[in-house]
mmCIF file of C-alpha atoms in Angstrom:
data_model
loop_
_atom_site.group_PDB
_atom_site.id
_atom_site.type_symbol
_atom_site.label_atom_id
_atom_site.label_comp_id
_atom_site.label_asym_id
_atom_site.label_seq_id
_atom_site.Cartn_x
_atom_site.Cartn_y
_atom_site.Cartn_z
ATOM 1 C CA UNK S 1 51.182 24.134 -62.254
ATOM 2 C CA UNK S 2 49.025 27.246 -62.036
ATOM 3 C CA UNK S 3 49.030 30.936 -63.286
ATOM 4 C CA UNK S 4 47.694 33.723 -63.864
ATOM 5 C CA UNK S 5 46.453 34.815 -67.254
ATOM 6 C CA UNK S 6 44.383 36.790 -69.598
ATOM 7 C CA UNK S 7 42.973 37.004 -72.723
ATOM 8 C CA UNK S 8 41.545 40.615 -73.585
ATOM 9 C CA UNK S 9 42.428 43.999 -72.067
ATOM 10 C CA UNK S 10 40.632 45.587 -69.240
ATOM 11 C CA UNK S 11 40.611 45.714 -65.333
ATOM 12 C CA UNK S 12 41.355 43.459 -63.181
ATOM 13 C CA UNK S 13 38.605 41.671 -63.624
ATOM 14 C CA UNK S 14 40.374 40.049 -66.588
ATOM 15 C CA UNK S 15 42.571 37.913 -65.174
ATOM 16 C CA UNK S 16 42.531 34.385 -64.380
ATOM 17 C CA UNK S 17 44.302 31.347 -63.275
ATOM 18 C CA UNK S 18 44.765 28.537 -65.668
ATOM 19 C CA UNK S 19 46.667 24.851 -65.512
ATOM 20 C CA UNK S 20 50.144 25.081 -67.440
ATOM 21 C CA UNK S 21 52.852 22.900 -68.233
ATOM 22 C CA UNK S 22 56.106 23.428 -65.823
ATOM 23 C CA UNK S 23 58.419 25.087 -68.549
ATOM 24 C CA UNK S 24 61.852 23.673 -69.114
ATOM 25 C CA UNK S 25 64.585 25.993 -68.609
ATOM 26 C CA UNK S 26 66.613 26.733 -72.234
ATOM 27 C CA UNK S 27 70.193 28.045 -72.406
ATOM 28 C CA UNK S 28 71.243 30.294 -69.948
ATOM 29 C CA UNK S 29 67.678 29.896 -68.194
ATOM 30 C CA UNK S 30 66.763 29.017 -64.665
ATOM 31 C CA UNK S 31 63.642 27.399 -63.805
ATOM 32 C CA UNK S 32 62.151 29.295 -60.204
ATOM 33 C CA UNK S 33 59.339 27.348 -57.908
ATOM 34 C CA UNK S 34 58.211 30.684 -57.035
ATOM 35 C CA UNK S 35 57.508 31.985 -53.843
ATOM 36 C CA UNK S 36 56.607 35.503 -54.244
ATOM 37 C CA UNK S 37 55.879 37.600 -57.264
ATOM 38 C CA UNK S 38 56.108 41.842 -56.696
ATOM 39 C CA UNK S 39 53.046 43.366 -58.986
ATOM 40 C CA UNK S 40 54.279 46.634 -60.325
ATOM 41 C CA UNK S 41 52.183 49.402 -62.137
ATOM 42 C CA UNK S 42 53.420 49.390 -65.304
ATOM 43 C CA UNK S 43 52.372 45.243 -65.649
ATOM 44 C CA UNK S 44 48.728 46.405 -64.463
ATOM 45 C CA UNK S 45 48.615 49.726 -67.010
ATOM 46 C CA UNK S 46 49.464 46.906 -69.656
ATOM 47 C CA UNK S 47 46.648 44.509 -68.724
ATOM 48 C CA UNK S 48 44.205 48.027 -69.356
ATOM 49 C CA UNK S 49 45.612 49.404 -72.189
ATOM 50 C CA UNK S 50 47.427 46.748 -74.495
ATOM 51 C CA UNK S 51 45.701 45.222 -77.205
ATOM 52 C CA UNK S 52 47.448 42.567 -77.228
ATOM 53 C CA UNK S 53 47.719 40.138 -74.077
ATOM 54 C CA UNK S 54 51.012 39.911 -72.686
ATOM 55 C CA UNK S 55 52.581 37.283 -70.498
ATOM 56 C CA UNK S 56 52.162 38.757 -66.999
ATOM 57 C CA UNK S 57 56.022 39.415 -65.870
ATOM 58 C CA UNK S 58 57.582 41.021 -63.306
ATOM 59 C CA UNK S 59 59.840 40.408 -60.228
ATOM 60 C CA UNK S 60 60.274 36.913 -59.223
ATOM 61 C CA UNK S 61 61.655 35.362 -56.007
ATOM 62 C CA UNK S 62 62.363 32.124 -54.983
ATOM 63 C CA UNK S 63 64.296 28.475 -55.210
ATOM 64 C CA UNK S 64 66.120 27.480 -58.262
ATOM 65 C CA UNK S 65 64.971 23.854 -59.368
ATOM 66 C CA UNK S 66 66.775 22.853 -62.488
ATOM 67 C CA UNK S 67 69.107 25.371 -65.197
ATOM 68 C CA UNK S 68 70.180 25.210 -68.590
ATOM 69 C CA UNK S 69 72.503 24.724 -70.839
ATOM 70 C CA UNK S 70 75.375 27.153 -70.103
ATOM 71 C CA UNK S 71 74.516 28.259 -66.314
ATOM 72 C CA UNK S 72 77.446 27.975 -64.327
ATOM 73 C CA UNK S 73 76.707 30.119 -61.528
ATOM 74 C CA UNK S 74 73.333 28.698 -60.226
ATOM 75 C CA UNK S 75 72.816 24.915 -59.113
ATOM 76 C CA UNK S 76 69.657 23.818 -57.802
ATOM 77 C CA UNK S 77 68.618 24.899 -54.593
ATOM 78 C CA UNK S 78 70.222 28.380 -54.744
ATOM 79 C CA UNK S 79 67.650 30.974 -53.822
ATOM 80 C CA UNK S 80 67.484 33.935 -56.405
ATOM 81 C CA UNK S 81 65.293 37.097 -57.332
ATOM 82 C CA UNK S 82 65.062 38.428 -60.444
ATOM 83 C CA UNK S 83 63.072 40.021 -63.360
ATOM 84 C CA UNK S 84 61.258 37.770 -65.373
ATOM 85 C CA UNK S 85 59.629 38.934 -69.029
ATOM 86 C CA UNK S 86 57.714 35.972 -69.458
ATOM 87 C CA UNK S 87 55.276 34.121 -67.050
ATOM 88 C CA UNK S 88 55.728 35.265 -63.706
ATOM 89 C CA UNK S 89 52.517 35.273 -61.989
ATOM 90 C CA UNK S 90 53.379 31.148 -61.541
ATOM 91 C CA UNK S 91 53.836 28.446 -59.390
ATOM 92 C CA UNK S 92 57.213 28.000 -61.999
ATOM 93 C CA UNK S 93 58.748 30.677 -63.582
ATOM 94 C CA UNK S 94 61.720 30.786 -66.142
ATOM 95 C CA UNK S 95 64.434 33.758 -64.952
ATOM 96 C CA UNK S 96 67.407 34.558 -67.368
ATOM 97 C CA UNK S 97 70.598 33.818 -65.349
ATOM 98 C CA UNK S 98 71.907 36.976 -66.325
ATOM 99 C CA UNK S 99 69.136 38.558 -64.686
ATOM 100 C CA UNK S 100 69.270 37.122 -61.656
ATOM 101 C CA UNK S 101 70.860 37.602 -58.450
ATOM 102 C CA UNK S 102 71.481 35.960 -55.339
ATOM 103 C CA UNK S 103 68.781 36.416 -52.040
ATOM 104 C CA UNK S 104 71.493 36.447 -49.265
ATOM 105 C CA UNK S 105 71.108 34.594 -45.920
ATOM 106 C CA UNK S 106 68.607 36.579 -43.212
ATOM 107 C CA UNK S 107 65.855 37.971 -46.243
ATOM 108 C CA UNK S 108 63.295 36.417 -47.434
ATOM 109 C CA UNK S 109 61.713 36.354 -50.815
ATOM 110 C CA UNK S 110 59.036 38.797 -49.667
ATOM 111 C CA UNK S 111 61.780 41.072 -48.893
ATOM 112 C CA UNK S 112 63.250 40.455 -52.150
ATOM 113 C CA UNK S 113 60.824 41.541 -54.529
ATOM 114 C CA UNK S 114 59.760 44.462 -52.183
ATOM 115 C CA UNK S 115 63.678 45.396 -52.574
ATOM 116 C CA UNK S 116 65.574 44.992 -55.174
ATOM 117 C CA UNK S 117 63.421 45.630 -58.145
ATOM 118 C CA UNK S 118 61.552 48.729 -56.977
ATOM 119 C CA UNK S 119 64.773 49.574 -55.080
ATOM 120 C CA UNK S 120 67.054 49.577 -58.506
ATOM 121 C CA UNK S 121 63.949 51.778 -59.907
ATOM 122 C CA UNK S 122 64.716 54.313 -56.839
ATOM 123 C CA UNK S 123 68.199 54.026 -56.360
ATOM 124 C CA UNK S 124 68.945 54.884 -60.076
ATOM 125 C CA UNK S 125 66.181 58.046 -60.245
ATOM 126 C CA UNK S 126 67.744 59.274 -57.053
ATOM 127 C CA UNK S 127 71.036 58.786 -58.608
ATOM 128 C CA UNK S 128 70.229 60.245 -61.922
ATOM 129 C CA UNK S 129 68.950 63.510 -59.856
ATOM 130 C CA UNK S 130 73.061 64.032 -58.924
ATOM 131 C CA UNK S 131 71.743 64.451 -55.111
ATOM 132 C CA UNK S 132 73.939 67.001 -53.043
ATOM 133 C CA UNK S 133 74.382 66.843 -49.593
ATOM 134 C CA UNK S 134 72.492 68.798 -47.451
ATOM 135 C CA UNK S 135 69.732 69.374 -50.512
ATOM 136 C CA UNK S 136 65.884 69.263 -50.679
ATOM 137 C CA UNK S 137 63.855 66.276 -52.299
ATOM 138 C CA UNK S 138 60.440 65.767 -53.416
ATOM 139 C CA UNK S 139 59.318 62.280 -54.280
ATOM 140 C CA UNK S 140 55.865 61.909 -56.059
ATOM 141 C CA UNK S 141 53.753 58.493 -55.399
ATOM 142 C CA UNK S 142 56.299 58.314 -52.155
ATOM 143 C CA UNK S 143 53.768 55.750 -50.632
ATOM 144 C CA UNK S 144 54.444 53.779 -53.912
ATOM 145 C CA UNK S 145 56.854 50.187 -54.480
ATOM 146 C CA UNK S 146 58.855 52.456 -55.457
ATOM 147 C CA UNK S 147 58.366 55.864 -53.771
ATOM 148 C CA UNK S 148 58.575 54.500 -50.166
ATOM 149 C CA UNK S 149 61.810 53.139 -50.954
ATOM 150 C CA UNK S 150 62.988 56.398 -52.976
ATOM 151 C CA UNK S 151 61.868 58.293 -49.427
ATOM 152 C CA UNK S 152 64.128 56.718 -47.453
ATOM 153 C CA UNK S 153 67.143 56.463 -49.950
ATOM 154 C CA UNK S 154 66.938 60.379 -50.233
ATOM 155 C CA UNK S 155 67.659 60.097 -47.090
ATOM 156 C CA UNK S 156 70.774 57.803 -47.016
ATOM 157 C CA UNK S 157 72.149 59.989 -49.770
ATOM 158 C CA UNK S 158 72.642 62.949 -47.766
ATOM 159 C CA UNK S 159 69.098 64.885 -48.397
ATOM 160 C CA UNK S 160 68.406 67.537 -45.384
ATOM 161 C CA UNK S 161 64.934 67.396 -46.155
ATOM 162 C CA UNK S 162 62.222 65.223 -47.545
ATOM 163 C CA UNK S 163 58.749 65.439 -48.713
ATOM 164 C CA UNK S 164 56.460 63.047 -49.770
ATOM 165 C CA UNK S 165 53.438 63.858 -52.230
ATOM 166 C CA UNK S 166 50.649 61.479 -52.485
ATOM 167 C CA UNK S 167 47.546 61.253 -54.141
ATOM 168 C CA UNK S 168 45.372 61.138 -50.511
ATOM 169 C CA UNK S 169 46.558 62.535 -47.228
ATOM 170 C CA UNK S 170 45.443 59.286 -45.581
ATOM 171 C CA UNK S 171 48.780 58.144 -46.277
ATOM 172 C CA UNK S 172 50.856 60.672 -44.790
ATOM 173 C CA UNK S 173 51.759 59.066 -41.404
ATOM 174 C CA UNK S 174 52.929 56.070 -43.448
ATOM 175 C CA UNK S 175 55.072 58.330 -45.264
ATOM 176 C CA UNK S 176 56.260 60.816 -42.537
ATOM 177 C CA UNK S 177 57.306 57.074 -40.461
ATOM 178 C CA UNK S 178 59.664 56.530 -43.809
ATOM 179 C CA UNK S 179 61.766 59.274 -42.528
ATOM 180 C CA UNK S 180 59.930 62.257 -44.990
ATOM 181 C CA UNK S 181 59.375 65.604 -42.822
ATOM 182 C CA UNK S 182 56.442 66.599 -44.602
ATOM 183 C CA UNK S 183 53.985 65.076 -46.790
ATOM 184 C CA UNK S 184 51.386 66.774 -49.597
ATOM 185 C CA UNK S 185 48.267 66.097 -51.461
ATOM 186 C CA UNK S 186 48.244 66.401 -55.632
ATOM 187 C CA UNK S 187 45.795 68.879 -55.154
ATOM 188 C CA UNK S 188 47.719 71.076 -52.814
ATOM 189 C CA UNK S 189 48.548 74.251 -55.010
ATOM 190 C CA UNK S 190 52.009 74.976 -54.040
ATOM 191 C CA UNK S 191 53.731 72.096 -52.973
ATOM 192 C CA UNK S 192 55.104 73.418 -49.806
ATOM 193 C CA UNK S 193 59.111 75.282 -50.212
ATOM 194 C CA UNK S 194 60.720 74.628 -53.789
ATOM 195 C CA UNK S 195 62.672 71.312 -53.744
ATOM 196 C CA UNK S 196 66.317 70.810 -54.782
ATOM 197 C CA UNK S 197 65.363 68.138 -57.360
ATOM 198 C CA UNK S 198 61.827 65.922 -57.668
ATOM 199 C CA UNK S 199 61.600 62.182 -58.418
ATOM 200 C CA UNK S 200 58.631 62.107 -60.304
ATOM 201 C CA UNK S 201 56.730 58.421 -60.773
ATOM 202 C CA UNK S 202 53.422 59.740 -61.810
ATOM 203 C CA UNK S 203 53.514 61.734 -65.375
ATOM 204 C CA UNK S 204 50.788 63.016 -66.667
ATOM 205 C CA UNK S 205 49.070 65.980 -65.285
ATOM 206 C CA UNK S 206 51.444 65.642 -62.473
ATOM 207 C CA UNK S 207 54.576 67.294 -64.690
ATOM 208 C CA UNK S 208 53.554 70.651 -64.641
ATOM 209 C CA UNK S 209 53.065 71.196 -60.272
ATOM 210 C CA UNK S 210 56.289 68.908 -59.897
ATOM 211 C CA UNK S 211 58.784 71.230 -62.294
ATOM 212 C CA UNK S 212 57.033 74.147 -60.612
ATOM 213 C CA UNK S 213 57.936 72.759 -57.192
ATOM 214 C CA UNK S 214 61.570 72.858 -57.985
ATOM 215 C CA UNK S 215 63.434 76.014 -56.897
ATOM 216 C CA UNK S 216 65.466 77.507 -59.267
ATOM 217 C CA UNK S 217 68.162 75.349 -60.962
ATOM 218 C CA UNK S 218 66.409 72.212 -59.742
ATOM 219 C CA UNK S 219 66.497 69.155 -61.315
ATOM 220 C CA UNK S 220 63.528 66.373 -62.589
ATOM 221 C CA UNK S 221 63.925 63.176 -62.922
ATOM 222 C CA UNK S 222 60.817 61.677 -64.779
ATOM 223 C CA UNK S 223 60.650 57.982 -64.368
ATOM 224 C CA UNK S 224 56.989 57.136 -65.065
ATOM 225 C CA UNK S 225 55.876 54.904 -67.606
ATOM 226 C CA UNK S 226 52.202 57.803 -67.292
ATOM 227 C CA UNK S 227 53.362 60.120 -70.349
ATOM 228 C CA UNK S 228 53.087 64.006 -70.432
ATOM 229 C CA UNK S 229 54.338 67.059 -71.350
ATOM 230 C CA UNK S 230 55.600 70.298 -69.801
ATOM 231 C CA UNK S 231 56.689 73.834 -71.512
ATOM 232 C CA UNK S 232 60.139 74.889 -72.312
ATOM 233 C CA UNK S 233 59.156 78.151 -71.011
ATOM 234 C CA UNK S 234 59.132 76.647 -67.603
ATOM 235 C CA UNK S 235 62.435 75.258 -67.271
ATOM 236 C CA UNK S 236 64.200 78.617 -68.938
ATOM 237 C CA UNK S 237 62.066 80.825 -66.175
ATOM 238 C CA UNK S 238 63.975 78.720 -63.390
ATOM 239 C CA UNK S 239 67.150 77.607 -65.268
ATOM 240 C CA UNK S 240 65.472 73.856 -64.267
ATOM 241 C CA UNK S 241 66.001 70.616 -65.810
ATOM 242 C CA UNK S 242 64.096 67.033 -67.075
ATOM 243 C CA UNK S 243 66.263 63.863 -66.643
ATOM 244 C CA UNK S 244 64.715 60.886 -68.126
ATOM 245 C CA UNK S 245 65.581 57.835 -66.438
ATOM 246 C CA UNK S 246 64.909 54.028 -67.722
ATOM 247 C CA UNK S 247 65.915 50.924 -65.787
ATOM 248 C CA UNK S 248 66.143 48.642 -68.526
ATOM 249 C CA UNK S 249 68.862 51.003 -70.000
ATOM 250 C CA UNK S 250 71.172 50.800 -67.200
ATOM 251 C CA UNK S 251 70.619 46.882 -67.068
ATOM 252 C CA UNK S 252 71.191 46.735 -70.443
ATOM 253 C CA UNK S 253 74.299 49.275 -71.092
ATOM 254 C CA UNK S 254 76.294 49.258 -67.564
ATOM 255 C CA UNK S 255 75.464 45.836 -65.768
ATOM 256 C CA UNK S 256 78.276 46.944 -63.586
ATOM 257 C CA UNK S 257 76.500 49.692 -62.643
ATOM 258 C CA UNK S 258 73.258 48.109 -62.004
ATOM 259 C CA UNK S 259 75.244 44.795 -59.961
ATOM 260 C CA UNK S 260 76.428 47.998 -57.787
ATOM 261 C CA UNK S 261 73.041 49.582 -57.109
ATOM 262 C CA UNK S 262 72.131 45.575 -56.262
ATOM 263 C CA UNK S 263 74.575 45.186 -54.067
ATOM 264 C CA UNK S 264 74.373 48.661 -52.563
ATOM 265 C CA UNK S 265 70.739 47.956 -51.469
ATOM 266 C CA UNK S 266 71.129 44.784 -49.749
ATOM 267 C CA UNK S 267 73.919 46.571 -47.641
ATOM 268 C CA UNK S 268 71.374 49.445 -46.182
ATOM 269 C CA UNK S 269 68.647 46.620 -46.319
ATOM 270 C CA UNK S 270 71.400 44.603 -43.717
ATOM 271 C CA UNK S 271 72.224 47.700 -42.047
ATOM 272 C CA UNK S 272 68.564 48.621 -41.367
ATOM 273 C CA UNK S 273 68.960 52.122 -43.112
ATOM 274 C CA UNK S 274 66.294 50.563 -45.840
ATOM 275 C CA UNK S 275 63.006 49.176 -44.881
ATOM 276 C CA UNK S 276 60.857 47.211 -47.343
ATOM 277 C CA UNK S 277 57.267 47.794 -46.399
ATOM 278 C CA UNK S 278 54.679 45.275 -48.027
ATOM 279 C CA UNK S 279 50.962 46.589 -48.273
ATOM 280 C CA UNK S 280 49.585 43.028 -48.403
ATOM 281 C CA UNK S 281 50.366 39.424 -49.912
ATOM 282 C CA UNK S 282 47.777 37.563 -52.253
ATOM 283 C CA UNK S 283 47.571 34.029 -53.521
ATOM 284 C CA UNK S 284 47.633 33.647 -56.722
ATOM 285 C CA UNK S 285 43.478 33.354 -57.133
ATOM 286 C CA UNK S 286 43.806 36.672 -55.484
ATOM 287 C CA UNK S 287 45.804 38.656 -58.337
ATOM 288 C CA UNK S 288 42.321 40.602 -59.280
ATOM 289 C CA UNK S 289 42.873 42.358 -55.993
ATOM 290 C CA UNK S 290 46.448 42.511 -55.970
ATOM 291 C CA UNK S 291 45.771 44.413 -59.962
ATOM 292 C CA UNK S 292 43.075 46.451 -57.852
ATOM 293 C CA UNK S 293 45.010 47.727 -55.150
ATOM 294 C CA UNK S 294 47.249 49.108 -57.040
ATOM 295 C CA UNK S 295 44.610 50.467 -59.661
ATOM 296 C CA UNK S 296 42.737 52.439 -56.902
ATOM 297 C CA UNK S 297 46.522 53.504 -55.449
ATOM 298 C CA UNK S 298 45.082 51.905 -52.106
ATOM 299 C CA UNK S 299 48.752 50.804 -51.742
ATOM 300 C CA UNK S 300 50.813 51.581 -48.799
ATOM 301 C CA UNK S 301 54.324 50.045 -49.851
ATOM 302 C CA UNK S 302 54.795 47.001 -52.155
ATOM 303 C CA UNK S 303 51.998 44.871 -53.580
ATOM 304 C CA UNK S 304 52.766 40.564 -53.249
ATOM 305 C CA UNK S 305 51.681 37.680 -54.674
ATOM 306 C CA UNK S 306 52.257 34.224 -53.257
ATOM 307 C CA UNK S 307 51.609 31.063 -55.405
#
């Protein structure tokens, strides 16, 4: 089989595809042909900035071909998505069984891993914000994986108005046809009227305009893997707040929870009240430019590779 490798840090220039061995699924393992892979930012901030290489994981989707020892729930031939920590940027990829979850009948595995992975990611940072009906949200990166779908879940969840803020305003009529009634640039200085609570993907330099674009007694939920800081003098000034929020925590600690927020997604995916939007779909030869895309944050929805 093939996939995608590398063997120092750096760009995406750095990666390359290699022969492998299919891997044989141990206990409680499924073994995936995989037909599409979702590239997320934190994998390609990892490729730049680790010393080490890592095994390039992320979301899988695709047809189980053989389990092991201890899988009761999957059989070959069921189709499954999930999030895979080792090799996923493969023609085969091994997917815990606990970690997986069933594609239902009507989706595909494009839609998939443009949904449920970045969709968890939104669902539980819009969550974590305690949304009120009727409120006002701000979502940074909205024309991100994740931000698009974090857009339109405001939405669902009651929000009377949305804004998207993106890094160039060439993006803002894919945003505003997400459902968001306004869109702004980073550099806009303010963001527009003071938001009920911001989902912030971004970090960085981006904390400090976010918490200020939060009217008083807002609430910020920081999600980004991107770092920063902000000053405790500007939260007491507006009676604001910071939530932290980590996926793998909620996976980890309340599985109910996060089967919930699964299941919840396919039903406004089914509805139509969610729409996965895929910026493009690369072989695997092609993850350079899939890394790249996402580098320049060229991306207009969800980045795809297809082995």
């Amino acid at each position: 089989m093939r996939r995608v490798q590398y063997e120092r840090s750096g760009g995406p220039e750095v990666l390359e595809l290699v022969s492998a061995e299919v891997p044989t699924p141990g206990p409680g393992e499924l073994l995936v042909r995989v037909e599409a892979v979702g590239v997320t930012l934190p994998v390609v901030r990892k490729v730049r900035e680790q010393r080490e290489p890592i095994a390039l994981g992320g979301e899988v989707a695709g047809e189980v071909v053989a389990v092991g020892d201890g899988v009761e729930r999957y059989t070959p031939g069921y189709r499954v998505t999930g999030l895979v920590f080792g090799h996923g940027y493969a023609d085969y990829a091994l997917l815990s069984a606990a970690m997986a979850s069933p594609i239902p009948d009507g989706a595909s595995a494009v839609d998939a891993v443009a949904l449920v992975r970045s969709g968890l990611v939104a669902l539980g940072a819009l969550s974590a914000a305690s949304p009120q009906e009727g409120e006002s949200a701000l979502i940074t990166a909205a024309a991100s994986g994740v931000g698009h779908l974090a857009v339109q879940l405001a939405r669902v969840r009651g929000a009377a108005r949305v804004v998207g803020a993106v890094s160039d305003l060439a993006k803002a009529d894919f945003v505003r046809n997400l459902g968001a009634d306004d869109v702004v640039e980073y550099s806009q200085e303010p963001w527009g009227a003071p938001a009920d609570y911001v989902l912030d993907a971004v970090g960085g330099d981006l904390l400090t305009p976010a918490l200020a674009a939060l009217a008083p007694g807002g609430r910020l939920v920081a999600y980004s893997s991107g770092g920063g800081a902000i000053e405790a003098y500007d939260l007491l000034v507006g009676a604001k707040s910071v939530i932290g929020f980590q996926m793998a925590r909620i996976a980890q600690k309340q599985p109910d929870l996060y089967e919930h927020w699964r299941q919840e997604l396919w039903q406004y995916f089914a509805s139509g009240q969610l729409r996965p939007a895929v910026h493009a779909e690369y072989s695997l030869e092609e993850a350079a430019a899939a890394h790249a895309a996402i580098e320049h944050r060229a991306n207009l929805g969800k980045v795809v590779l297809i082995p």
